[in-house]
mmCIF file of C-alpha atoms in Angstrom:
data_model
loop_
_atom_site.group_PDB
_atom_site.id
_atom_site.type_symbol
_atom_site.label_atom_id
_atom_site.label_comp_id
_atom_site.label_asym_id
_atom_site.label_seq_id
_atom_site.Cartn_x
_atom_site.Cartn_y
_atom_site.Cartn_z
ATOM 1 C CA MET B 1 114.847 115.024 74.060
ATOM 2 C CA THR B 2 116.236 118.145 75.734
ATOM 3 C CA SER B 3 115.965 121.675 74.366
ATOM 4 C CA SER B 4 119.603 121.397 73.271
ATOM 5 C CA GLY B 5 118.698 118.458 71.038
ATOM 6 C CA LYS B 6 120.591 115.952 73.166
ATOM 7 C CA ILE B 7 119.161 112.734 74.556
ATOM 8 C CA GLU B 8 117.533 113.356 77.955
ATOM 9 C CA LEU B 9 119.368 111.870 80.950
ATOM 10 C CA MET B 10 116.946 110.748 83.665
ATOM 11 C CA ALA B 11 118.315 110.031 87.143
ATOM 12 C CA PRO B 12 116.739 108.241 90.130
ATOM 13 C CA ALA B 13 115.929 109.911 93.442
ATOM 14 C CA GLY B 14 115.017 107.825 96.473
ATOM 15 C CA ASN B 15 115.505 110.672 98.956
ATOM 16 C CA PHE B 16 116.735 114.266 99.108
ATOM 17 C CA GLU B 17 120.403 113.217 99.231
ATOM 18 C CA SER B 18 120.049 111.335 95.953
ATOM 19 C CA LEU B 19 117.927 114.082 94.435
ATOM 20 C CA GLN B 20 120.600 116.675 95.137
ATOM 21 C CA ALA B 21 123.309 114.326 93.872
ATOM 22 C CA ALA B 22 121.403 113.925 90.603
ATOM 23 C CA LEU B 23 120.938 117.688 90.241
ATOM 24 C CA ASP B 24 124.597 118.415 90.997
ATOM 25 C CA ASN B 25 125.860 115.925 88.424
ATOM 26 C CA GLY B 26 124.030 116.941 85.294
ATOM 27 C CA CYS B 27 120.700 115.128 84.999
ATOM 28 C CA ASP B 28 117.990 116.521 82.722
ATOM 29 C CA SER B 29 115.143 114.899 84.675
ATOM 30 C CA VAL B 30 114.545 112.913 87.854
ATOM 31 C CA TYR B 31 112.009 110.262 88.775
ATOM 32 C CA PHE B 32 110.854 109.437 92.286
ATOM 33 C CA GLY B 33 108.147 107.747 94.322
ATOM 34 C CA VAL B 34 105.844 109.253 96.939
ATOM 35 C CA GLU B 35 104.427 107.180 99.778
ATOM 36 C CA GLN B 36 103.315 103.762 98.483
ATOM 37 C CA LEU B 37 102.051 102.735 95.013
ATOM 38 C CA ASN B 38 105.434 102.844 93.291
ATOM 39 C CA MET B 39 107.721 99.994 92.308
ATOM 40 C CA ARG B 40 110.313 100.855 94.967
ATOM 41 C CA ALA B 41 107.859 101.315 97.836
ATOM 42 C CA ARG B 42 110.027 99.295 100.245
ATOM 43 C CA ALA B 43 113.434 99.600 98.624
ATOM 44 C CA THR B 44 114.181 103.059 99.953
ATOM 45 C CA VAL B 45 112.825 105.879 102.085
ATOM 46 C CA ASN B 46 110.288 107.382 99.693
ATOM 47 C CA PHE B 47 109.274 111.007 99.650
ATOM 48 C CA THR B 48 106.050 112.191 101.259
ATOM 49 C CA LEU B 49 103.281 114.361 99.831
ATOM 50 C CA GLU B 50 104.685 117.296 101.803
ATOM 51 C CA ASP B 51 108.000 116.947 99.926
ATOM 52 C CA LEU B 52 106.512 117.577 96.467
ATOM 53 C CA PRO B 53 106.823 121.401 96.501
ATOM 54 C CA GLU B 54 110.475 121.201 97.607
ATOM 55 C CA ILE B 55 111.269 118.606 94.926
ATOM 56 C CA ALA B 56 109.682 120.840 92.293
ATOM 57 C CA ARG B 57 111.457 123.940 93.617
ATOM 58 C CA ARG B 58 114.933 122.399 93.550
ATOM 59 C CA CYS B 59 114.422 120.928 90.088
ATOM 60 C CA ASN B 60 112.873 124.070 88.614
ATOM 61 C CA GLU B 61 115.914 126.059 89.725
ATOM 62 C CA LYS B 62 118.037 123.877 87.443
ATOM 63 C CA ASN B 63 115.441 123.454 84.677
ATOM 64 C CA VAL B 64 115.174 119.729 85.466
ATOM 65 C CA ARG B 65 111.952 117.850 84.699
ATOM 66 C CA THR B 66 110.220 115.897 87.482
ATOM 67 C CA TYR B 67 108.490 112.522 87.054
ATOM 68 C CA LEU B 68 106.323 110.928 89.732
ATOM 69 C CA THR B 69 106.290 107.117 89.551
ATOM 70 C CA LEU B 70 102.847 105.733 90.231
ATOM 71 C CA ASN B 71 103.248 102.427 88.422
ATOM 72 C CA THR B 72 102.197 99.561 90.674
ATOM 73 C CA ILE B 73 99.093 97.389 90.393
ATOM 74 C CA ILE B 74 96.166 99.488 91.625
ATOM 75 C CA TYR B 75 93.198 98.105 93.579
ATOM 76 C CA ASP B 76 89.843 99.763 94.248
ATOM 77 C CA HIS B 77 90.878 100.821 97.740
ATOM 78 C CA ASP B 78 93.900 102.635 96.227
ATOM 79 C CA LEU B 79 91.874 104.931 93.975
ATOM 80 C CA SER B 80 91.355 107.690 96.530
ATOM 81 C CA ILE B 81 95.101 107.695 97.270
ATOM 82 C CA VAL B 82 95.843 107.881 93.549
ATOM 83 C CA LYS B 83 93.627 110.948 93.151
ATOM 84 C CA THR B 84 95.220 112.616 96.182
ATOM 85 C CA LEU B 85 98.747 111.967 94.903
ATOM 86 C CA LEU B 86 97.947 113.243 91.430
ATOM 87 C CA THR B 87 96.129 116.330 92.704
ATOM 88 C CA GLN B 88 99.036 117.247 94.963
ATOM 89 C CA ALA B 89 101.527 116.584 92.146
ATOM 90 C CA LYS B 90 99.548 118.884 89.850
ATOM 91 C CA GLU B 91 99.465 121.640 92.475
ATOM 92 C CA ALA B 92 103.202 121.307 93.127
ATOM 93 C CA GLY B 93 104.013 121.589 89.426
ATOM 94 C CA ILE B 94 105.404 118.081 88.899
ATOM 95 C CA THR B 95 106.073 117.574 85.180
ATOM 96 C CA ALA B 96 104.613 114.119 84.542
ATOM 97 C CA VAL B 97 103.483 110.819 86.047
ATOM 98 C CA ILE B 98 104.933 107.432 85.066
ATOM 99 C CA ALA B 99 101.964 105.052 85.053
ATOM 100 C CA SER B 100 100.899 101.561 84.037
ATOM 101 C CA ASP B 101 97.344 101.229 85.342
ATOM 102 C CA GLN B 102 94.501 102.616 83.236
ATOM 103 C CA ALA B 103 92.898 104.223 86.293
ATOM 104 C CA VAL B 104 96.068 106.225 86.978
ATOM 105 C CA ILE B 105 96.400 107.171 83.312
ATOM 106 C CA ALA B 106 92.773 108.331 83.141
ATOM 107 C CA SER B 107 93.012 110.293 86.398
ATOM 108 C CA ALA B 108 96.209 112.011 85.300
ATOM 109 C CA ARG B 109 94.737 112.948 81.930
ATOM 110 C CA SER B 110 91.598 114.348 83.585
ATOM 111 C CA LEU B 111 93.838 116.636 85.642
ATOM 112 C CA GLY B 112 95.907 117.658 82.634
ATOM 113 C CA ILE B 113 99.072 115.913 83.876
ATOM 114 C CA GLU B 114 101.511 114.606 81.265
ATOM 115 C CA VAL B 115 101.628 110.787 81.232
ATOM 116 C CA HIS B 116 104.579 108.495 80.579
ATOM 117 C CA ILE B 117 103.883 104.796 79.991
ATOM 118 C CA SER B 118 105.847 102.607 82.426
ATOM 119 C CA THR B 119 107.923 99.614 81.377
ATOM 120 C CA GLN B 120 105.431 97.538 83.398
ATOM 121 C CA LEU B 121 103.088 97.724 80.386
ATOM 122 C CA ASN B 122 105.721 95.934 78.281
ATOM 123 C CA VAL B 123 105.527 98.058 75.114
ATOM 124 C CA THR B 124 107.236 96.033 72.365
ATOM 125 C CA ASN B 125 105.772 97.237 69.051
ATOM 126 C CA VAL B 126 104.677 100.351 67.211
ATOM 127 C CA GLU B 127 100.956 99.490 67.237
ATOM 128 C CA THR B 128 101.023 99.530 71.037
ATOM 129 C CA VAL B 129 102.808 102.878 70.840
ATOM 130 C CA ARG B 130 100.088 104.127 68.500
ATOM 131 C CA PHE B 131 97.365 103.051 70.948
ATOM 132 C CA TYR B 132 98.942 104.635 74.018
ATOM 133 C CA SER B 133 99.689 107.834 72.078
ATOM 134 C CA LEU B 134 96.043 108.656 72.770
ATOM 135 C CA PHE B 135 97.005 109.130 76.427
ATOM 136 C CA ALA B 136 100.787 109.493 76.743
ATOM 137 C CA ASP B 137 103.630 111.608 75.366
ATOM 138 C CA THR B 138 106.516 109.315 76.377
ATOM 139 C CA MET B 139 106.794 105.528 76.510
ATOM 140 C CA VAL B 140 109.340 103.322 78.236
ATOM 141 C CA LEU B 141 109.949 100.357 75.972
ATOM 142 C CA SER B 142 110.291 96.806 77.218
ATOM 143 C CA ARG B 143 113.775 95.925 78.473
ATOM 144 C CA GLU B 144 113.771 92.811 76.296
ATOM 145 C CA LEU B 145 113.981 94.644 72.944
ATOM 146 C CA SER B 146 117.105 94.887 70.797
ATOM 147 C CA LEU B 147 118.332 98.249 69.490
ATOM 148 C CA ARG B 148 117.294 97.164 66.014
ATOM 149 C CA GLN B 149 113.723 96.723 67.261
ATOM 150 C CA VAL B 150 113.882 100.041 69.125
ATOM 151 C CA LYS B 151 115.082 101.830 65.990
ATOM 152 C CA LYS B 152 112.236 100.345 63.943
ATOM 153 C CA ILE B 153 109.745 101.852 66.421
ATOM 154 C CA THR B 154 111.370 105.310 66.510
ATOM 155 C CA GLU B 155 111.638 105.436 62.714
ATOM 156 C CA THR B 156 107.935 104.572 62.346
ATOM 157 C CA ILE B 157 106.965 107.249 64.876
ATOM 158 C CA GLU B 158 108.877 109.790 62.791
ATOM 159 C CA LYS B 159 107.651 108.517 59.428
ATOM 160 C CA GLU B 160 103.990 108.294 60.417
ATOM 161 C CA GLN B 161 104.102 111.336 62.710
ATOM 162 C CA ILE B 162 102.647 109.537 65.748
ATOM 163 C CA LYS B 163 101.921 112.259 68.266
ATOM 164 C CA GLY B 164 100.879 112.303 71.900
ATOM 165 C CA PRO B 165 98.267 114.517 73.620
ATOM 166 C CA SER B 166 100.739 117.424 73.704
ATOM 167 C CA GLY B 167 100.825 117.506 69.908
ATOM 168 C CA ASN B 168 104.503 116.533 69.843
ATOM 169 C CA LEU B 169 105.887 113.285 68.453
ATOM 170 C CA VAL B 170 105.817 110.458 70.980
ATOM 171 C CA GLU B 171 109.197 110.153 72.741
ATOM 172 C CA ILE B 172 110.800 106.779 73.385
ATOM 173 C CA GLU B 173 112.605 106.049 76.633
ATOM 174 C CA ILE B 174 114.765 103.043 77.517
ATOM 175 C CA PHE B 175 116.702 101.850 80.554
ATOM 176 C CA GLY B 176 120.386 102.688 80.207
ATOM 177 C CA HIS B 177 122.038 101.542 83.420
ATOM 178 C CA GLY B 178 121.340 99.659 86.629
ATOM 179 C CA ALA B 179 119.759 96.553 88.086
ATOM 180 C CA LEU B 180 117.894 94.131 85.834
ATOM 181 C CA CYS B 181 115.199 91.685 86.899
ATOM 182 C CA MET B 182 114.923 88.104 85.635
ATOM 183 C CA ALA B 183 111.192 88.654 85.010
ATOM 184 C CA VAL B 184 109.756 90.192 81.833
ATOM 185 C CA SER B 185 109.750 93.958 82.447
ATOM 186 C CA GLY B 186 109.710 93.368 86.193
ATOM 187 C CA LYS B 187 106.550 91.246 86.388
ATOM 188 C CA CYS B 188 107.513 88.673 89.038
ATOM 189 C CA TYR B 189 105.632 86.606 91.601
ATOM 190 C CA LEU B 190 108.495 84.919 93.498
ATOM 191 C CA SER B 191 108.387 87.389 96.364
ATOM 192 C CA LEU B 192 104.589 87.171 96.604
ATOM 193 C CA HIS B 193 104.541 83.371 96.766
ATOM 194 C CA ALA B 194 107.466 83.092 99.185
ATOM 195 C CA HIS B 195 106.792 86.036 101.508
ATOM 196 C CA ASN B 196 103.297 87.333 100.638
ATOM 197 C CA SER B 197 105.105 90.501 99.589
ATOM 198 C CA SER B 198 104.266 91.528 96.037
ATOM 199 C CA ALA B 199 106.959 92.873 93.734
ATOM 200 C CA ASN B 200 104.177 94.285 91.595
ATOM 201 C CA ARG B 201 103.131 96.415 94.565
ATOM 202 C CA GLY B 202 106.672 97.697 95.100
ATOM 203 C CA ALA B 203 107.534 95.218 97.877
ATOM 204 C CA CYS B 204 109.999 92.810 96.244
ATOM 205 C CA LYS B 205 112.075 90.724 98.684
ATOM 206 C CA GLN B 206 114.605 89.920 95.922
ATOM 207 C CA ASN B 207 114.394 86.138 96.120
ATOM 208 C CA CYS B 208 116.166 85.969 92.756
ATOM 209 C CA ARG B 209 119.381 87.400 94.232
ATOM 210 C CA LYS B 210 119.952 84.257 96.339
ATOM 211 C CA LYS B 211 121.735 81.022 95.497
ATOM 212 C CA TYR B 212 119.614 77.939 94.776
ATOM 213 C CA THR B 213 120.006 74.203 94.268
ATOM 214 C CA VAL B 214 117.687 72.688 91.641
ATOM 215 C CA ILE B 215 116.349 69.196 92.461
ATOM 216 C CA ASP B 216 114.723 66.780 89.990
ATOM 217 C CA GLN B 217 111.731 65.504 91.980
ATOM 218 C CA GLU B 218 111.575 62.203 90.061
ATOM 219 C CA SER B 219 115.204 61.124 90.240
ATOM 220 C CA GLY B 220 116.436 63.201 93.169
ATOM 221 C CA PHE B 221 119.265 64.533 90.975
ATOM 222 C CA GLU B 222 120.576 67.881 92.239
ATOM 223 C CA ILE B 223 122.020 70.729 90.217
ATOM 224 C CA GLU B 224 124.036 73.454 91.875
ATOM 225 C CA ILE B 225 125.485 76.153 89.631
ATOM 226 C CA ASP B 226 128.980 77.085 90.786
ATOM 227 C CA ASN B 227 129.717 80.806 91.005
ATOM 228 C CA GLU B 228 126.464 81.851 89.314
ATOM 229 C CA TYR B 229 123.270 83.149 90.856
ATOM 230 C CA MET B 230 121.151 81.784 88.037
ATOM 231 C CA MET B 231 118.142 84.048 88.583
ATOM 232 C CA SER B 232 120.145 87.215 89.290
ATOM 233 C CA PRO B 233 121.204 89.093 86.138
ATOM 234 C CA LYS B 234 124.244 91.325 86.040
ATOM 235 C CA ASP B 235 123.545 95.050 85.967
ATOM 236 C CA LEU B 236 122.790 96.756 82.680
ATOM 237 C CA CYS B 237 125.503 99.070 81.353
ATOM 238 C CA THR B 238 125.310 100.879 78.005
ATOM 239 C CA ILE B 239 128.161 103.378 78.326
ATOM 240 C CA ASP B 240 130.225 101.541 75.695
ATOM 241 C CA PHE B 241 127.537 101.636 72.987
ATOM 242 C CA LEU B 242 125.718 104.801 73.953
ATOM 243 C CA ASP B 243 126.315 106.194 70.478
ATOM 244 C CA GLN B 244 124.273 103.314 69.036
ATOM 245 C CA ILE B 245 121.418 104.087 71.438
ATOM 246 C CA ILE B 246 121.339 107.707 70.279
ATOM 247 C CA ASP B 247 121.517 106.534 66.648
ATOM 248 C CA ALA B 248 118.493 104.297 67.340
ATOM 249 C CA GLY B 249 116.433 107.437 67.943
ATOM 250 C CA VAL B 250 115.987 107.063 71.709
ATOM 251 C CA GLN B 251 115.061 110.390 73.323
ATOM 252 C CA VAL B 252 115.267 109.524 77.036
ATOM 253 C CA LEU B 253 117.911 107.411 78.806
ATOM 254 C CA LYS B 254 116.917 106.198 82.258
ATOM 255 C CA ILE B 255 119.288 105.285 85.088
ATOM 256 C CA GLU B 256 117.859 102.703 87.502
ATOM 257 C CA GLY B 257 118.589 103.133 91.205
ATOM 258 C CA ARG B 258 115.950 104.655 93.482
ATOM 259 C CA GLY B 259 117.102 102.194 96.124
ATOM 260 C CA ARG B 260 120.761 103.201 95.753
ATOM 261 C CA ALA B 261 122.770 105.627 97.868
ATOM 262 C CA ALA B 262 123.534 109.208 96.877
ATOM 263 C CA ASP B 263 127.148 108.445 95.938
ATOM 264 C CA TYR B 264 125.876 105.852 93.427
ATOM 265 C CA VAL B 265 123.487 108.387 91.892
ATOM 266 C CA ALA B 266 126.255 110.994 91.738
ATOM 267 C CA ALA B 267 128.836 108.722 90.084
ATOM 268 C CA VAL B 268 126.503 107.139 87.529
ATOM 269 C CA THR B 269 124.760 110.391 86.595
ATOM 270 C CA ARG B 270 128.064 112.229 86.213
ATOM 271 C CA THR B 271 129.559 109.442 84.094
ATOM 272 C CA TYR B 272 126.628 109.223 81.678
ATOM 273 C CA ARG B 273 126.469 113.040 81.502
ATOM 274 C CA GLU B 274 130.095 113.090 80.376
ATOM 275 C CA ALA B 275 129.521 110.283 77.883
ATOM 276 C CA ILE B 276 126.420 111.896 76.340
ATOM 277 C CA ASP B 277 128.197 115.237 75.994
ATOM 278 C CA ALA B 278 131.239 113.492 74.492
ATOM 279 C CA ILE B 279 129.129 111.893 71.758
ATOM 280 C CA TYR B 280 127.702 115.247 70.695
ATOM 281 C CA ASP B 281 131.148 116.888 71.013
ATOM 282 C CA GLN B 282 132.741 114.048 69.015
ATOM 283 C CA THR B 283 135.143 113.203 71.857
ATOM 284 C CA TYR B 284 133.612 109.778 72.593
ATOM 285 C CA THR B 285 136.637 107.447 72.464
ATOM 286 C CA GLN B 286 137.578 103.954 73.636
ATOM 287 C CA GLU B 287 140.035 105.476 76.086
ATOM 288 C CA ARG B 288 137.301 107.559 77.706
ATOM 289 C CA ILE B 289 134.918 104.593 77.711
ATOM 290 C CA LYS B 290 137.515 102.588 79.663
ATOM 291 C CA SER B 291 137.809 105.410 82.202
ATOM 292 C CA TRP B 292 134.018 105.660 82.548
ATOM 293 C CA MET B 293 133.737 101.907 83.096
ATOM 294 C CA GLU B 294 136.287 102.150 85.905
ATOM 295 C CA THR B 295 134.238 104.903 87.551
ATOM 296 C CA LEU B 296 130.999 102.919 87.259
ATOM 297 C CA SER B 297 132.762 99.920 88.821
ATOM 298 C CA THR B 298 133.545 101.894 91.986
ATOM 299 C CA VAL B 299 129.891 102.052 93.074
ATOM 300 C CA TYR B 300 127.336 99.310 93.734
ATOM 301 C CA ASN B 301 127.046 96.810 90.885
ATOM 302 C CA ARG B 302 126.581 93.098 90.236
ATOM 303 C CA GLY B 303 128.932 93.116 87.277
ATOM 304 C CA PHE B 304 127.893 94.529 83.915
ATOM 305 C CA TRP B 305 126.356 93.335 80.664
ATOM 306 C CA SER B 306 124.594 94.967 77.737
ATOM 307 C CA GLY B 307 121.162 93.415 78.274
ATOM 308 C CA TYR B 308 119.328 92.433 75.096
ATOM 309 C CA TYR B 309 120.098 95.616 73.187
ATOM 310 C CA LEU B 310 122.876 94.051 71.102
ATOM 311 C CA GLY B 311 120.955 90.853 70.459
ATOM 312 C CA GLN B 312 122.067 88.446 73.209
ATOM 313 C CA LYS B 313 119.684 85.530 73.509
ATOM 314 C CA LEU B 314 120.556 84.565 77.077
ATOM 315 C CA GLY B 315 121.283 86.627 80.158
ATOM 316 C CA GLU B 316 124.549 86.940 82.032
ATOM 317 C CA TRP B 317 124.262 86.080 85.707
ATOM 318 C CA SER B 318 125.962 87.631 88.718
ATOM 319 C CA ASP B 319 128.578 85.564 90.556
ATOM 320 C CA ASN B 320 127.688 86.672 94.091
ATOM 321 C CA SER B 321 124.716 87.929 96.059
ATOM 322 C CA GLY B 322 126.110 91.398 96.718
ATOM 323 C CA SER B 323 128.053 94.172 95.071
ATOM 324 C CA ASN B 324 131.157 93.985 92.861
ATOM 325 C CA ALA B 325 132.028 97.618 93.579
ATOM 326 C CA THR B 326 135.763 98.262 93.654
ATOM 327 C CA GLN B 327 135.419 100.717 96.529
ATOM 328 C CA LYS B 328 133.118 101.202 99.487
ATOM 329 C CA LYS B 329 132.349 103.967 101.931
ATOM 330 C CA VAL B 330 132.970 103.638 105.663
ATOM 331 C CA TYR B 331 131.142 105.909 108.088
ATOM 332 C CA VAL B 332 133.479 108.299 109.904
ATOM 333 C CA GLY B 333 131.464 111.005 111.648
ATOM 334 C CA LYS B 334 128.740 113.644 111.627
ATOM 335 C CA GLY B 335 128.601 117.353 110.833
ATOM 336 C CA MET B 336 128.817 119.705 113.800
ATOM 337 C CA HIS B 337 129.328 123.204 112.405
ATOM 338 C CA TYR B 338 130.103 125.180 109.273
ATOM 339 C CA PHE B 339 132.046 128.443 109.389
ATOM 340 C CA ALA B 340 130.683 130.250 106.353
ATOM 341 C CA LYS B 341 133.223 133.102 106.171
ATOM 342 C CA SER B 342 136.222 130.776 106.079
ATOM 343 C CA GLY B 343 134.544 127.793 104.388
ATOM 344 C CA ILE B 344 135.569 125.510 107.261
ATOM 345 C CA ALA B 345 133.581 122.399 108.176
ATOM 346 C CA GLU B 346 133.680 120.756 111.604
ATOM 347 C CA PHE B 347 132.962 117.044 112.039
ATOM 348 C CA LYS B 348 132.831 114.839 115.111
ATOM 349 C CA ILE B 349 134.828 111.666 114.388
ATOM 350 C CA GLU B 350 132.781 108.738 115.673
ATOM 351 C CA ALA B 351 133.921 105.537 114.018
ATOM 352 C CA TYR B 352 137.032 105.448 111.840
ATOM 353 C CA ASP B 353 140.492 107.003 111.654
ATOM 354 C CA ILE B 354 141.237 109.427 108.845
ATOM 355 C CA LYS B 355 144.479 110.951 107.605
ATOM 356 C CA LYS B 356 145.730 113.508 105.095
ATOM 357 C CA GLY B 357 145.298 112.311 101.515
ATOM 358 C CA ASP B 358 142.272 110.103 102.229
ATOM 359 C CA ARG B 359 139.426 110.154 99.748
ATOM 360 C CA MET B 360 136.337 111.424 101.595
ATOM 361 C CA LEU B 361 132.605 111.659 100.931
ATOM 362 C CA ILE B 362 130.054 113.954 102.560
ATOM 363 C CA THR B 363 126.347 113.239 102.097
ATOM 364 C CA GLY B 364 123.228 115.071 103.236
ATOM 365 C CA PRO B 365 119.679 116.009 102.170
ATOM 366 C CA THR B 366 120.860 119.393 100.881
ATOM 367 C CA THR B 367 124.528 118.571 100.283
ATOM 368 C CA GLY B 368 123.829 115.559 98.062
ATOM 369 C CA ALA B 369 127.027 113.512 97.650
ATOM 370 C CA GLN B 370 130.330 115.377 97.507
ATOM 371 C CA GLU B 371 133.685 113.579 97.166
ATOM 372 C CA PHE B 372 137.045 115.226 97.812
ATOM 373 C CA GLU B 373 140.612 114.517 98.938
ATOM 374 C CA LEU B 374 141.374 115.446 102.546
ATOM 375 C CA ASP B 375 144.081 118.097 102.679
ATOM 376 C CA ASP B 376 145.376 119.988 105.728
ATOM 377 C CA PHE B 377 143.114 119.758 108.771
ATOM 378 C CA LEU B 378 142.961 120.506 112.480
ATOM 379 C CA VAL B 379 142.191 118.077 115.294
ATOM 380 C CA ASN B 380 140.873 119.703 118.457
ATOM 381 C CA ASP B 381 142.112 123.075 117.106
ATOM 382 C CA ALA B 382 145.680 121.867 116.502
ATOM 383 C CA GLU B 383 147.360 120.879 113.211
ATOM 384 C CA ALA B 384 147.446 117.108 112.769
ATOM 385 C CA ASP B 385 148.038 114.361 110.208
ATOM 386 C CA LYS B 386 145.517 111.940 111.694
ATOM 387 C CA ALA B 387 142.155 112.047 113.469
ATOM 388 C CA GLY B 388 140.465 109.275 115.443
ATOM 389 C CA LYS B 389 137.306 108.414 117.320
ATOM 390 C CA GLY B 390 136.183 111.223 119.646
ATOM 391 C CA ASP B 391 138.201 113.936 117.894
ATOM 392 C CA SER B 392 136.794 117.190 116.568
ATOM 393 C CA CYS B 393 138.142 117.609 113.043
ATOM 394 C CA THR B 394 137.982 120.802 110.952
ATOM 395 C CA PHE B 395 138.972 121.315 107.303
ATOM 396 C CA LYS B 396 138.123 123.488 104.289
ATOM 397 C CA VAL B 397 135.438 122.369 101.871
ATOM 398 C CA PRO B 398 134.204 124.205 98.738
ATOM 399 C CA PHE B 399 130.564 123.754 99.750
ATOM 400 C CA ARG B 400 128.331 124.314 102.760
ATOM 401 C CA ILE B 401 127.732 121.440 105.201
ATOM 402 C CA ARG B 402 124.825 120.924 107.609
ATOM 403 C CA LEU B 403 124.330 119.228 110.977
ATOM 404 C CA SER B 404 122.552 116.362 109.254
ATOM 405 C CA ASP B 405 125.537 115.649 106.967
ATOM 406 C CA LYS B 406 127.562 112.458 107.323
ATOM 407 C CA LEU B 407 131.253 111.993 106.667
ATOM 408 C CA TYR B 408 132.607 108.819 105.027
ATOM 409 C CA LYS B 409 136.009 107.531 104.044
ATOM 410 C CA MET B 410 136.288 105.809 100.656
ATOM 411 C CA VAL B 411 138.322 102.597 100.822
ATOM 412 C CA GLU B 412 139.068 99.721 98.462
ATOM 413 C CA ALA B 413 136.448 96.997 98.636
#
């Protein structure tokens, strides 16, 4: 729970672009992986140990909490790496570590680092909460619980005053939006058996996202499910019953997506920020929910469902192997110069025509993800309505751009 008394909004950060996008769009905390030993070790370009001070600096400037994910299976040969990661995180001022292995939990506690229990430990009842309260201040509940079950746990924590090492009541965190796995709380062996690449070591090959034909070995009878990827759940979305989640006593709402692009992080974080604020401001309406759903549909998704929170007994499966996003970004060009006094950005157009009125996106490690509508611009220092490959294009932007920034055009998918 934040100092304002609102539910905490936690956003994913797979790189500096996504981190900045999360910070710019109203998150209260971010979670991220460093090097290996996190559940998205191969899904994105993870941060390095050297990045920890910069992550802490940027987040501290905005009073945003920082959570290091160190939640894979740990072997003996990993223990020295674990201690190095935790020591560096402590020195950098990282807020907490999200852990599932007892060795990580013990090491973090010995260093005085706040511990959050990962969903990998599959916490489903209050007695488990009571046990882990000896070591942790926050717990991510299993994704398979209903809101009724969640509320029972939060009410018992309050009634029995179950406190963590900090002396505060244990906080409960749940997943609020993003990709779901067919396995119980992410424990899956498909990738390991098929590719010798363990999902439980952060190296999932996403076998479940493919289409399969089921064959009865005795009779030879084949089953092919039309238009359903029967091991690939739709993405979780809770924007339309977020008020019920808050009523259930949840203190932290987590957005999945450390493998997603910065524009995804920006759109989803901004949308849930608006929805959370609307609930507390009593402006949370069906009309606004419809608008938020449309925004969430513009970025990567496999379709949406409410998970098990409202009591569904069976999952809802995606109907294709990719995204159902209603729009996509197309690379246009790269940043060349920024004229600070006039607020003019210069881009080299490398791949796609643009014209006045186009919806544009600029991303970068410091810029984050900034969308805007293209207004008047110059092409090779002359006024123009269109720019193409090879052109130098300049236009005003209300933010600074860098040489590493990339320019995209947003188009209908």
